[in-house]
């Protein structure tokens, strides 16, 4: 019954590779997000997306791209991975429609070597 | 852009002592939320405060929203080892309609 799920849980890859992280929510929420949490535990919003608009935070390199095949999924694709991309990536969702509370997935720990 | 500052960054308490973390925003917030992240876990939504001066309680946790809606606090009475984790406040105000800006969190350690 996991509300927000992510795969894989761990991802170890080499610099220069391209990888994807998948996210699915079964809450019927309208809005989904991707966050990056660095080693100091700072949570930074990368994207928010509902079926009408994609908001990309300006600090996110264009090597990162969200892809949403449908309302319940928001996958994260990363091109040309760099060492600095190593972090935990969290997917989250919220009902939208004036409700801001967010529900997070378990996270994907990405290690770039 | 909007900033949400949170202090302290770390807090070590003896089990049974009280704990408070404070959150300040550079702008007036329509609401503020609190999340808890256990070690190795993911952030979990605790509560949302909306009204000026609002106070809400969840068992040993007391949440307050300032009169000016620019600050908030989370107070834990008589901490237990299960309270260990990082507590984040978050306010609306990212680029998107429902984006949140998170504080840097307060990491709570409880010494048994």
Coordinates of N, CA and C in Angstrom, one line a residue:
Chain A
X1 N 0.8 -1.2 0.0 CA 0.0 0.0 0.0 C 0.8 1.3 0.0
X2 N 2.1 1.2 -0.5 CA 2.9 2.3 -0.4 C 2.3 3.5 -1.2
X3 N 2.3 4.7 -0.5 CA 1.6 5.8 -1.2 C 2.5 6.4 -2.3
X4 N 3.7 6.6 -2.0 CA 4.7 7.2 -2.9 C 5.9 6.2 -3.0
X5 N 6.1 5.6 -4.1 CA 7.2 4.7 -4.3 C 8.2 5.2 -5.3
X6 N 9.5 4.8 -5.0 CA 10.6 5.1 -5.9 C 11.4 3.9 -6.2
X7 N 12.0 3.8 -7.4 CA 12.9 2.8 -7.7 C 14.0 3.4 -8.6
X8 N 15.3 3.0 -8.4 CA 15.7 2.0 -7.4 C 15.9 2.7 -6.0
X9 N 16.2 2.0 -5.0 CA 16.5 2.6 -3.7 C 17.9 3.1 -3.7
X10 N 18.8 2.3 -4.3 CA 20.2 2.7 -4.4 C 20.6 2.6 -5.9
X11 N 21.5 3.6 -6.2 CA 22.0 3.6 -7.6 C 23.4 4.1 -7.6
X12 N 24.3 3.2 -8.0 CA 25.7 3.5 -8.1 C 26.1 3.4 -9.6
X13 N 26.7 4.5 -10.0 CA 27.1 4.6 -11.4 C 28.3 5.4 -11.7
X14 N 28.8 5.4 -12.8 CA 30.0 6.2 -13.1 C 29.7 7.5 -13.8
X15 N 30.7 8.4 -13.6 CA 30.5 9.7 -14.3 C 30.3 9.6 -15.7
X16 N 29.4 10.4 -16.3 CA 29.2 10.4 -17.7 C 28.0 9.6 -18.1
X17 N 27.6 8.7 -17.2 CA 26.5 7.8 -17.6 C 25.1 8.6 -17.5
X18 N 24.1 8.0 -18.1 CA 22.7 8.5 -18.0 C 21.9 7.5 -17.2
X19 N 21.1 8.0 -16.3 CA 20.3 7.2 -15.5 C 18.9 7.8 -15.2
X20 N 18.0 6.9 -14.9 CA 16.6 7.3 -14.5 C 16.2 6.8 -13.2
X21 N 15.4 7.6 -12.5 CA 14.8 7.2 -11.3 C 13.3 7.3 -11.5
X22 N 12.6 6.2 -11.1 CA 11.1 6.2 -11.3 C 10.4 6.5 -10.0
X23 N 9.2 7.2 -10.2 CA 8.4 7.5 -9.0 C 6.9 7.3 -9.4
X24 N 6.2 6.7 -8.5 CA 4.8 6.5 -8.7 C 4.0 6.8 -7.4
X25 N 2.9 7.5 -7.5 CA 2.1 7.7 -6.3 C 0.6 7.2 -6.6
X26 N 0.1 6.6 -5.6 CA -1.3 6.0 -5.7 C -2.3 6.8 -4.9
X27 N -2.0 8.0 -4.6 CA -2.8 8.9 -3.8 C -3.8 9.7 -4.6
X28 N -3.7 9.6 -5.9 CA -4.6 10.4 -6.7 C -4.3 11.9 -6.7
X29 N -3.1 12.2 -6.3 CA -2.6 13.6 -6.1 C -2.4 14.3 -7.5
X30 N -2.6 15.6 -7.5 CA -2.4 16.3 -8.8 C -1.0 16.7 -9.1
X31 N -0.2 16.9 -8.0 CA 1.1 17.6 -8.2 C 2.2 16.6 -7.6
X32 N 3.3 16.5 -8.4 CA 4.4 15.7 -8.0 C 5.7 16.6 -8.0
X33 N 6.7 16.1 -7.2 CA 7.9 16.9 -7.1 C 9.1 16.0 -7.1
X34 N 10.2 16.6 -7.4 CA 11.5 16.0 -7.1 C 12.4 16.9 -6.3
X35 N 13.0 16.3 -5.2 CA 13.9 17.1 -4.3 C 15.2 16.4 -4.4
X36 N 16.3 17.2 -4.1 CA 17.6 16.7 -3.9 C 18.0 17.0 -2.5
X37 N 18.5 16.0 -1.7 CA 19.0 16.2 -0.4 C 20.4 15.8 -0.4
X38 N 21.2 16.8 0.0 CA 22.7 16.6 -0.1 C 23.2 16.0 1.3
X39 N 24.5 15.9 1.4 CA 25.0 15.3 2.6 C 24.8 16.0 3.9
X40 N 24.5 17.3 3.7 CA 24.2 18.1 4.9 C 22.7 18.1 5.2
X41 N 22.0 17.3 4.5 CA 20.5 17.1 4.7 C 19.7 18.3 4.2
X42 N 20.2 19.2 3.4 CA 19.4 20.3 2.9 C 18.5 19.8 1.8
X43 N 17.2 20.1 1.9 CA 16.2 19.6 1.0 C 16.0 20.8 0.0
X44 N 16.3 20.5 -1.3 CA 16.1 21.5 -2.3 C 15.2 21.0 -3.4
X45 N 14.1 21.8 -3.7 CA 13.2 21.5 -4.7 C 13.8 21.6 -6.1
X46 N 13.6 20.6 -6.9 CA 14.2 20.6 -8.2 C 13.0 20.9 -9.2
X47 N 12.0 20.2 -9.1 CA 10.8 20.4 -10.1 C 9.5 20.2 -9.3
X48 N 8.5 20.9 -9.8 CA 7.1 20.5 -9.5 C 6.4 20.3 -10.8
X49 N 5.4 19.5 -10.8 CA 4.7 19.1 -12.0 C 3.3 18.7 -11.7
X50 N 2.3 19.3 -12.4 CA 1.0 18.7 -12.5 C 0.7 18.6 -13.9
X51 N -0.5 18.2 -14.2 CA -0.8 17.8 -15.6 C -0.9 19.0 -16.5
X52 N -0.7 20.2 -15.9 CA -0.7 21.4 -16.7 C 0.6 22.2 -16.8
X53 N 1.4 22.1 -15.8 CA 2.6 22.9 -15.8 C 3.8 22.2 -15.2
X54 N 4.9 22.4 -15.8 CA 6.2 22.0 -15.2 C 6.9 23.2 -14.7
X55 N 7.3 23.2 -13.5 CA 8.1 24.3 -12.9 C 9.5 23.8 -12.6
X56 N 10.5 24.4 -13.2 CA 11.9 23.9 -13.1 C 12.6 25.0 -12.3
X57 N 13.2 24.6 -11.1 CA 14.0 25.6 -10.4 C 15.2 26.0 -11.2
X58 N 15.5 27.3 -11.2 CA 16.5 27.8 -12.1 C 17.9 27.2 -11.8
X59 N 18.1 26.7 -10.6 CA 19.5 26.2 -10.3 C 19.7 24.8 -10.8
X60 N 18.7 24.2 -11.3 CA 18.8 22.8 -11.7 C 19.4 22.7 -13.1
X61 N 20.5 22.0 -13.2 CA 21.2 21.9 -14.6 C 20.2 21.2 -15.6
X62 N 20.4 21.6 -16.8 CA 19.5 21.0 -17.8 C 19.8 19.5 -18.1
X63 N 20.8 19.0 -17.5 CA 21.0 17.5 -17.6 C 19.9 16.7 -16.9
X64 N 19.2 17.4 -16.0 CA 18.1 16.8 -15.3 C 16.8 17.1 -16.0
X65 N 16.0 16.1 -16.2 CA 14.7 16.3 -16.9 C 13.7 15.4 -16.3
X66 N 12.5 15.9 -15.9 CA 11.4 15.1 -15.4 C 10.6 14.6 -16.6
X67 N 10.1 13.4 -16.5 CA 9.2 12.9 -17.5 C 8.0 12.3 -16.8
X68 N 6.8 12.7 -17.3 CA 5.6 12.2 -16.7 C 4.7 11.5 -17.7
X69 N 4.7 10.2 -17.7 CA 3.9 9.5 -18.6 C 2.4 9.6 -18.3
X70 N 2.1 9.8 -17.1 CA 0.7 10.0 -16.6 C 0.7 10.7 -15.3
X71 N -0.5 11.0 -14.8 CA -0.6 11.8 -13.6 C 0.0 11.1 -12.3
X72 N 0.1 9.8 -12.4 CA 0.6 9.0 -11.2 C 2.1 8.8 -11.2
X73 N 2.8 9.2 -12.2 CA 4.2 8.9 -12.4 C 4.9 10.2 -12.7
X74 N 6.1 10.4 -12.1 CA 7.0 11.4 -12.5 C 8.4 10.9 -12.3
X75 N 9.0 10.6 -13.4 CA 10.4 10.0 -13.4 C 11.4 11.1 -13.6
X76 N 12.6 10.8 -13.1 CA 13.7 11.8 -13.2 C 14.8 11.2 -14.1
X77 N 15.1 11.8 -15.2 CA 16.2 11.4 -16.0 C 17.4 12.3 -15.9
X78 N 18.6 11.7 -15.7 CA 19.8 12.5 -15.6 C 20.8 12.1 -16.6
X79 N 21.2 13.1 -17.4 CA 22.2 12.8 -18.4 C 23.6 13.2 -17.9
X80 N 24.6 12.5 -18.4 CA 26.0 12.9 -18.2 C 26.3 13.1 -16.7
X81 N 26.1 12.1 -15.9 CA 26.2 12.2 -14.5 C 27.5 12.8 -14.0
X82 N 27.5 13.6 -13.0 CA 28.7 14.2 -12.4 C 28.8 13.8 -11.0
X83 N 30.1 13.9 -10.4 CA 30.3 13.6 -9.0 C 29.4 14.3 -8.1
X84 N 29.1 15.6 -8.4 CA 28.3 16.4 -7.6 C 26.8 16.1 -7.6
X85 N 26.5 15.2 -8.4 CA 25.1 14.7 -8.5 C 24.8 13.7 -7.4
X86 N 25.8 13.2 -6.7 CA 25.6 12.2 -5.6 C 24.8 12.9 -4.5
X87 N 23.7 12.2 -4.2 CA 22.8 12.8 -3.2 C 21.7 11.8 -3.0
X88 N 20.8 12.1 -2.1 CA 19.5 11.3 -2.1 C 18.4 12.1 -2.8
X89 N 17.7 11.5 -3.7 CA 16.7 12.2 -4.4 C 15.3 11.6 -3.9
X90 N 14.5 12.6 -3.6 CA 13.1 12.2 -3.1 C 12.1 12.7 -4.1
X91 N 11.2 11.8 -4.3 CA 10.0 12.2 -5.0 C 8.9 12.5 -4.0
X92 N 8.0 13.4 -4.3 CA 6.9 13.7 -3.4 C 5.6 14.0 -4.2
X93 N 4.5 14.0 -3.5 CA 3.3 14.4 -4.2 C 2.4 15.2 -3.2
X94 N 1.5 16.0 -3.7 CA 0.6 16.7 -2.9 C -0.7 16.8 -3.6
X95 N -1.8 17.0 -2.8 CA -3.1 17.1 -3.5 C -3.3 18.2 -4.4
X96 N -2.5 19.3 -4.2 CA -2.8 20.5 -4.9 C -4.1 21.1 -4.5
X97 N -4.7 22.0 -5.3 CA -6.0 22.6 -5.0 C -6.0 23.1 -3.6
X98 N -5.1 24.0 -3.3 CA -4.9 24.8 -2.0 C -4.4 23.9 -0.9
X99 N -4.0 22.7 -1.1 CA -3.4 21.9 0.0 C -2.0 21.7 -0.3
X100 N -1.1 22.1 0.6 CA 0.3 22.1 0.4 C 1.0 20.9 1.0
X101 N 0.4 20.1 1.8 CA 1.1 19.0 2.5 C 1.6 18.1 1.4
X102 N 2.9 17.6 1.7 CA 3.5 16.8 0.7 C 3.8 15.4 1.4
X103 N 3.8 14.4 0.5 CA 4.0 13.0 0.9 C 5.2 12.5 0.1
X104 N 6.2 12.1 0.9 CA 7.5 11.8 0.2 C 7.7 10.3 0.0
X105 N 8.4 10.0 -1.1 CA 8.8 8.6 -1.3 C 10.0 8.3 -0.4
X106 N 10.4 7.0 -0.4 CA 11.5 6.5 0.4 C 12.9 7.1 0.0
X107 N 13.0 7.6 -1.1 CA 14.3 8.2 -1.5 C 15.1 7.2 -2.4
X108 N 16.0 7.8 -3.2 CA 16.9 7.0 -4.0 C 18.3 7.6 -3.7
X109 N 19.2 6.8 -3.2 CA 20.5 7.2 -2.9 C 21.4 7.0 -4.1
X110 N 21.8 8.1 -4.8 CA 22.6 8.1 -6.0 C 24.1 8.3 -5.6
X111 N 24.9 7.4 -6.1 CA 26.4 7.6 -5.9 C 27.0 7.6 -7.2
X112 N 27.7 8.7 -7.5 CA 28.4 8.8 -8.8 C 29.9 8.6 -8.5
X113 N 30.5 7.7 -9.2 CA 32.0 7.4 -8.9 C 32.8 7.8 -10.1
Chain B
X1 N 14.8 35.6 -3.4 CA 13.7 34.8 -3.2 C 13.4 34.6 -1.7
X2 N 12.3 33.9 -1.5 CA 12.0 33.6 -0.1 C 13.0 32.7 0.6
X3 N 13.3 33.1 1.8 CA 14.2 32.2 2.6 C 13.5 31.8 3.9
X4 N 13.8 30.6 4.3 CA 13.2 30.1 5.6 C 14.4 29.6 6.4
X5 N 14.6 30.3 7.5 CA 15.7 30.1 8.4 C 15.3 29.2 9.6
X6 N 16.1 28.3 10.0 CA 15.7 27.4 11.1 C 16.9 27.3 12.0
X7 N 16.6 27.4 13.3 CA 17.6 27.2 14.3 C 17.1 26.5 15.5
X8 N 17.9 25.7 16.2 CA 19.4 25.5 15.9 C 19.5 24.5 14.8
X9 N 20.8 24.3 14.4 CA 21.0 23.3 13.4 C 21.1 21.9 14.0
X10 N 21.6 21.9 15.2 CA 21.8 20.7 16.0 C 21.3 20.9 17.4
X11 N 20.8 19.9 18.0 CA 20.4 19.9 19.4 C 20.6 18.6 20.0
X12 N 21.3 18.5 21.1 CA 21.5 17.3 21.9 C 20.8 17.5 23.2
X13 N 19.9 16.6 23.5 CA 19.2 16.7 24.8 C 19.3 15.3 25.5
X14 N 19.2 15.4 26.9 CA 19.0 14.2 27.7 C 17.6 13.8 27.6
X15 N 17.4 12.5 27.5 CA 16.0 12.0 27.5 C 15.2 12.6 28.6
X16 N 14.0 13.1 28.3 CA 13.2 13.7 29.4 C 13.2 15.2 29.3
X17 N 14.3 15.8 28.7 CA 14.4 17.2 28.6 C 13.4 17.7 27.5
X18 N 13.2 19.0 27.5 CA 12.4 19.6 26.4 C 13.2 20.0 25.3
X19 N 12.6 20.2 24.1 CA 13.3 20.6 22.9 C 12.5 21.6 22.1
X20 N 13.1 22.6 21.6 CA 12.4 23.6 20.7 C 13.2 23.9 19.5
X21 N 12.6 24.0 18.4 CA 13.2 24.4 17.1 C 12.4 25.6 16.6
X22 N 13.1 26.6 16.0 CA 12.5 27.8 15.6 C 12.7 28.0 14.1
X23 N 11.7 28.6 13.5 CA 11.7 28.8 12.1 C 11.3 30.3 11.8
X24 N 12.0 30.9 10.9 CA 11.7 32.3 10.6 C 11.8 32.5 9.1
X25 N 10.8 33.2 8.6 CA 10.7 33.4 7.1 C 11.0 34.9 6.8
X26 N 11.5 35.2 5.7 CA 11.8 36.5 5.3 C 10.5 37.2 4.7
X27 N 9.5 36.4 4.5 CA 8.2 37.0 4.0 C 7.1 36.4 4.8
X28 N 5.9 37.0 4.7 CA 4.7 36.5 5.4 C 4.3 35.2 4.6
X29 N 3.9 34.2 5.4 CA 3.6 32.9 4.9 C 2.1 32.7 5.0
X30 N 1.5 32.1 3.9 CA 0.1 31.8 4.0 C -0.1 30.6 4.9
X31 N 0.9 29.7 5.0 CA 0.8 28.6 5.9 C 2.3 28.1 6.2
X32 N 2.4 27.3 7.2 CA 3.7 26.7 7.4 C 3.5 25.3 7.8
X33 N 4.5 24.4 7.4 CA 4.3 23.0 7.6 C 5.6 22.5 8.4
X34 N 5.4 21.4 9.1 CA 6.5 20.8 9.8 C 6.6 19.3 9.3
X35 N 7.8 18.9 9.1 CA 8.1 17.5 8.7 C 9.2 16.9 9.7
X36 N 9.1 15.6 9.8 CA 10.1 14.9 10.6 C 10.8 13.9 9.7
X37 N 12.1 13.8 9.7 CA 12.9 12.8 9.0 C 13.7 12.0 9.9
X38 N 13.4 10.7 10.1 CA 14.2 9.9 10.9 C 15.5 9.5 10.2
X39 N 16.5 9.2 10.9 CA 17.8 8.8 10.3 C 17.6 7.7 9.3
X40 N 18.0 7.9 8.0 CA 17.9 7.0 7.0 C 16.5 6.9 6.3
X41 N 15.6 7.8 6.8 CA 14.3 7.8 6.3 C 13.9 8.9 5.4
X42 N 12.7 9.2 5.2 CA 12.2 10.2 4.3 C 11.4 11.2 5.2
X43 N 11.3 12.5 4.7 CA 10.5 13.4 5.5 C 9.0 13.0 5.5
X44 N 8.5 13.1 6.7 CA 7.1 12.8 7.0 C 6.3 14.0 7.4
X45 N 5.2 14.3 6.8 CA 4.4 15.5 7.1 C 3.9 15.3 8.6
X46 N 4.1 16.4 9.4 CA 3.5 16.4 10.7 C 2.3 17.2 10.8
X47 N 2.4 18.5 10.4 CA 1.2 19.4 10.6 C 1.3 20.6 9.7
X48 N 0.2 21.2 9.5 CA 0.2 22.5 8.8 C -0.5 23.5 9.6
X49 N 0.1 24.7 9.8 CA -0.5 25.8 10.5 C -0.9 26.9 9.5
X50 N -2.1 27.5 9.7 CA -2.6 28.4 8.7 C -2.9 29.8 9.3
X51 N -3.5 29.8 10.5 CA -4.0 31.0 11.1 C -2.9 31.7 11.9
X52 N -3.0 33.0 11.9 CA -2.1 33.8 12.7 C -2.3 33.5 14.2
X53 N -1.1 33.2 14.9 CA -1.2 32.9 16.3 C -1.7 31.5 16.6
X54 N -1.8 30.7 15.6 CA -2.4 29.3 15.8 C -1.4 28.5 16.6
X55 N -2.0 27.7 17.5 CA -1.3 26.7 18.3 C -2.0 25.3 18.1
X56 N -1.2 24.3 17.8 CA -1.7 23.0 17.7 C -0.9 22.0 18.5
X57 N -1.5 21.0 19.0 CA -0.8 20.0 19.8 C -1.0 18.6 19.2
X58 N 0.1 17.8 19.2 CA 0.0 16.4 18.9 C 0.8 15.7 20.0
X59 N 0.1 15.2 21.0 CA 0.7 14.5 22.1 C 1.7 15.4 22.8
X60 N 3.0 15.1 22.7 CA 4.0 15.9 23.4 C 4.6 17.0 22.5
X61 N 4.0 17.1 21.3 CA 4.5 18.1 20.3 C 3.5 19.3 20.3
X62 N 4.1 20.5 20.4 CA 3.3 21.8 20.3 C 3.8 22.6 19.2
X63 N 3.0 23.0 18.3 CA 3.4 23.8 17.1 C 2.7 25.2 17.3
X64 N 3.5 26.2 17.0 CA 2.9 27.6 17.0 C 3.2 28.3 15.7
X65 N 2.3 29.2 15.3 CA 2.5 30.0 14.2 C 2.4 31.5 14.7
X66 N 3.4 32.3 14.4 CA 3.5 33.6 14.9 C 2.3 34.5 14.5
X67 N 2.1 35.6 15.2 CA 1.0 36.5 14.9 C 1.2 37.1 13.5
X68 N 2.5 37.4 13.2 CA 2.7 38.0 11.9 C 2.9 37.0 10.8
X69 N 2.7 35.8 11.1 CA 2.8 34.7 10.1 C 4.2 34.7 9.4
X70 N 5.2 35.0 10.2 CA 6.6 35.0 9.6 C 7.5 34.0 10.4
X71 N 7.0 33.5 11.6 CA 7.8 32.6 12.3 C 6.9 31.5 12.9
X72 N 7.6 30.4 13.3 CA 6.9 29.3 13.9 C 7.9 28.5 14.8
X73 N 7.3 27.7 15.6 CA 8.1 26.9 16.5 C 7.5 25.5 16.7
X74 N 8.4 24.6 17.0 CA 8.0 23.2 17.4 C 8.6 22.9 18.7
X75 N 7.8 22.6 19.7 CA 8.3 22.3 21.0 C 7.9 20.8 21.4
X76 N 8.9 20.1 21.8 CA 8.7 18.7 22.3 C 8.9 18.7 23.8
X77 N 7.9 18.2 24.5 CA 8.0 18.1 25.9 C 8.5 16.7 26.3
X78 N 9.4 16.6 27.2 CA 9.9 15.4 27.7 C 10.3 14.4 26.6
X79 N 11.4 14.8 25.9 CA 11.8 14.0 24.8 C 12.0 12.5 25.1
X80 N 11.8 11.7 24.0 CA 12.1 10.3 24.1 C 13.0 9.9 23.0
X81 N 13.6 8.8 23.1 CA 14.5 8.4 22.0 C 13.8 8.2 20.7
X82 N 12.5 8.0 20.7 CA 11.8 7.9 19.4 C 11.7 9.3 18.7
X83 N 12.0 10.4 19.4 CA 11.9 11.7 18.8 C 13.1 12.0 18.0
X84 N 14.1 11.2 18.0 CA 15.4 11.4 17.3 C 15.1 11.6 15.8
X85 N 15.7 12.6 15.2 CA 15.5 12.8 13.7 C 15.8 14.3 13.4
X86 N 15.5 14.6 12.2 CA 15.7 16.0 11.8 C 14.3 16.6 11.5
X87 N 14.1 17.8 12.1 CA 12.7 18.4 12.0 C 12.9 19.6 11.0
X88 N 12.1 19.6 10.0 CA 12.1 20.7 9.0 C 10.8 21.5 9.1
X89 N 10.9 22.8 8.9 CA 9.8 23.6 8.7 C 9.8 23.9 7.2
X90 N 8.7 24.3 6.6 CA 8.6 24.6 5.2 C 7.4 25.5 4.9
X91 N 7.7 26.5 4.1 CA 6.6 27.4 3.7 C 6.5 27.5 2.2
X92 N 5.3 27.8 1.7 CA 5.1 28.0 0.3 C 5.9 29.1 -0.2
X93 N 6.3 29.0 -1.5 CA 7.0 30.2 -2.0 C 8.1 29.8 -2.9
X94 N 8.1 28.6 -3.5 CA 9.1 28.3 -4.5 C 8.5 28.9 -5.8
X95 N 9.2 28.6 -6.9 CA 8.7 29.1 -8.2 C 7.3 28.7 -8.6
X96 N 7.0 27.5 -8.2 CA 5.7 26.9 -8.7 C 4.6 27.2 -7.6
X97 N 3.4 27.0 -8.0 CA 2.2 27.3 -7.2 C 2.3 26.5 -5.9
X98 N 2.7 25.3 -5.9 CA 2.6 24.5 -4.7 C 4.0 24.1 -4.2
X99 N 5.0 24.8 -4.7 CA 6.3 24.4 -4.2 C 6.5 24.9 -2.8
X100 N 7.4 24.2 -2.1 CA 7.7 24.6 -0.7 C 9.2 24.9 -0.6
X101 N 9.5 25.9 0.3 CA 10.9 26.2 0.6 C 11.1 25.6 2.0
X102 N 12.0 24.7 2.1 CA 12.3 24.1 3.4 C 13.4 24.8 4.1
X103 N 13.3 24.9 5.5 CA 14.4 25.3 6.3 C 15.5 24.2 6.3
X104 N 16.6 24.5 6.8 CA 17.7 23.6 6.8 C 17.6 22.5 7.8
X105 N 16.6 22.6 8.6 CA 16.3 21.5 9.6 C 17.1 21.6 10.9
X106 N 16.5 21.0 11.9 CA 17.2 20.9 13.2 C 17.3 19.4 13.5
X107 N 18.6 19.0 13.7 CA 18.8 17.6 13.9 C 18.8 17.4 15.4
X108 N 17.9 16.6 15.9 CA 17.7 16.3 17.3 C 18.3 14.9 17.7
X109 N 19.2 15.0 18.7 CA 19.8 13.7 19.2 C 19.3 13.6 20.7
X110 N 18.8 12.5 21.1 CA 18.4 12.3 22.4 C 19.2 11.2 23.1
X111 N 19.8 11.7 24.2 CA 20.8 10.8 24.9 C 20.0 10.0 26.0
X112 N 20.0 8.7 25.9 CA 19.1 7.9 26.9 C 19.7 8.0 28.3

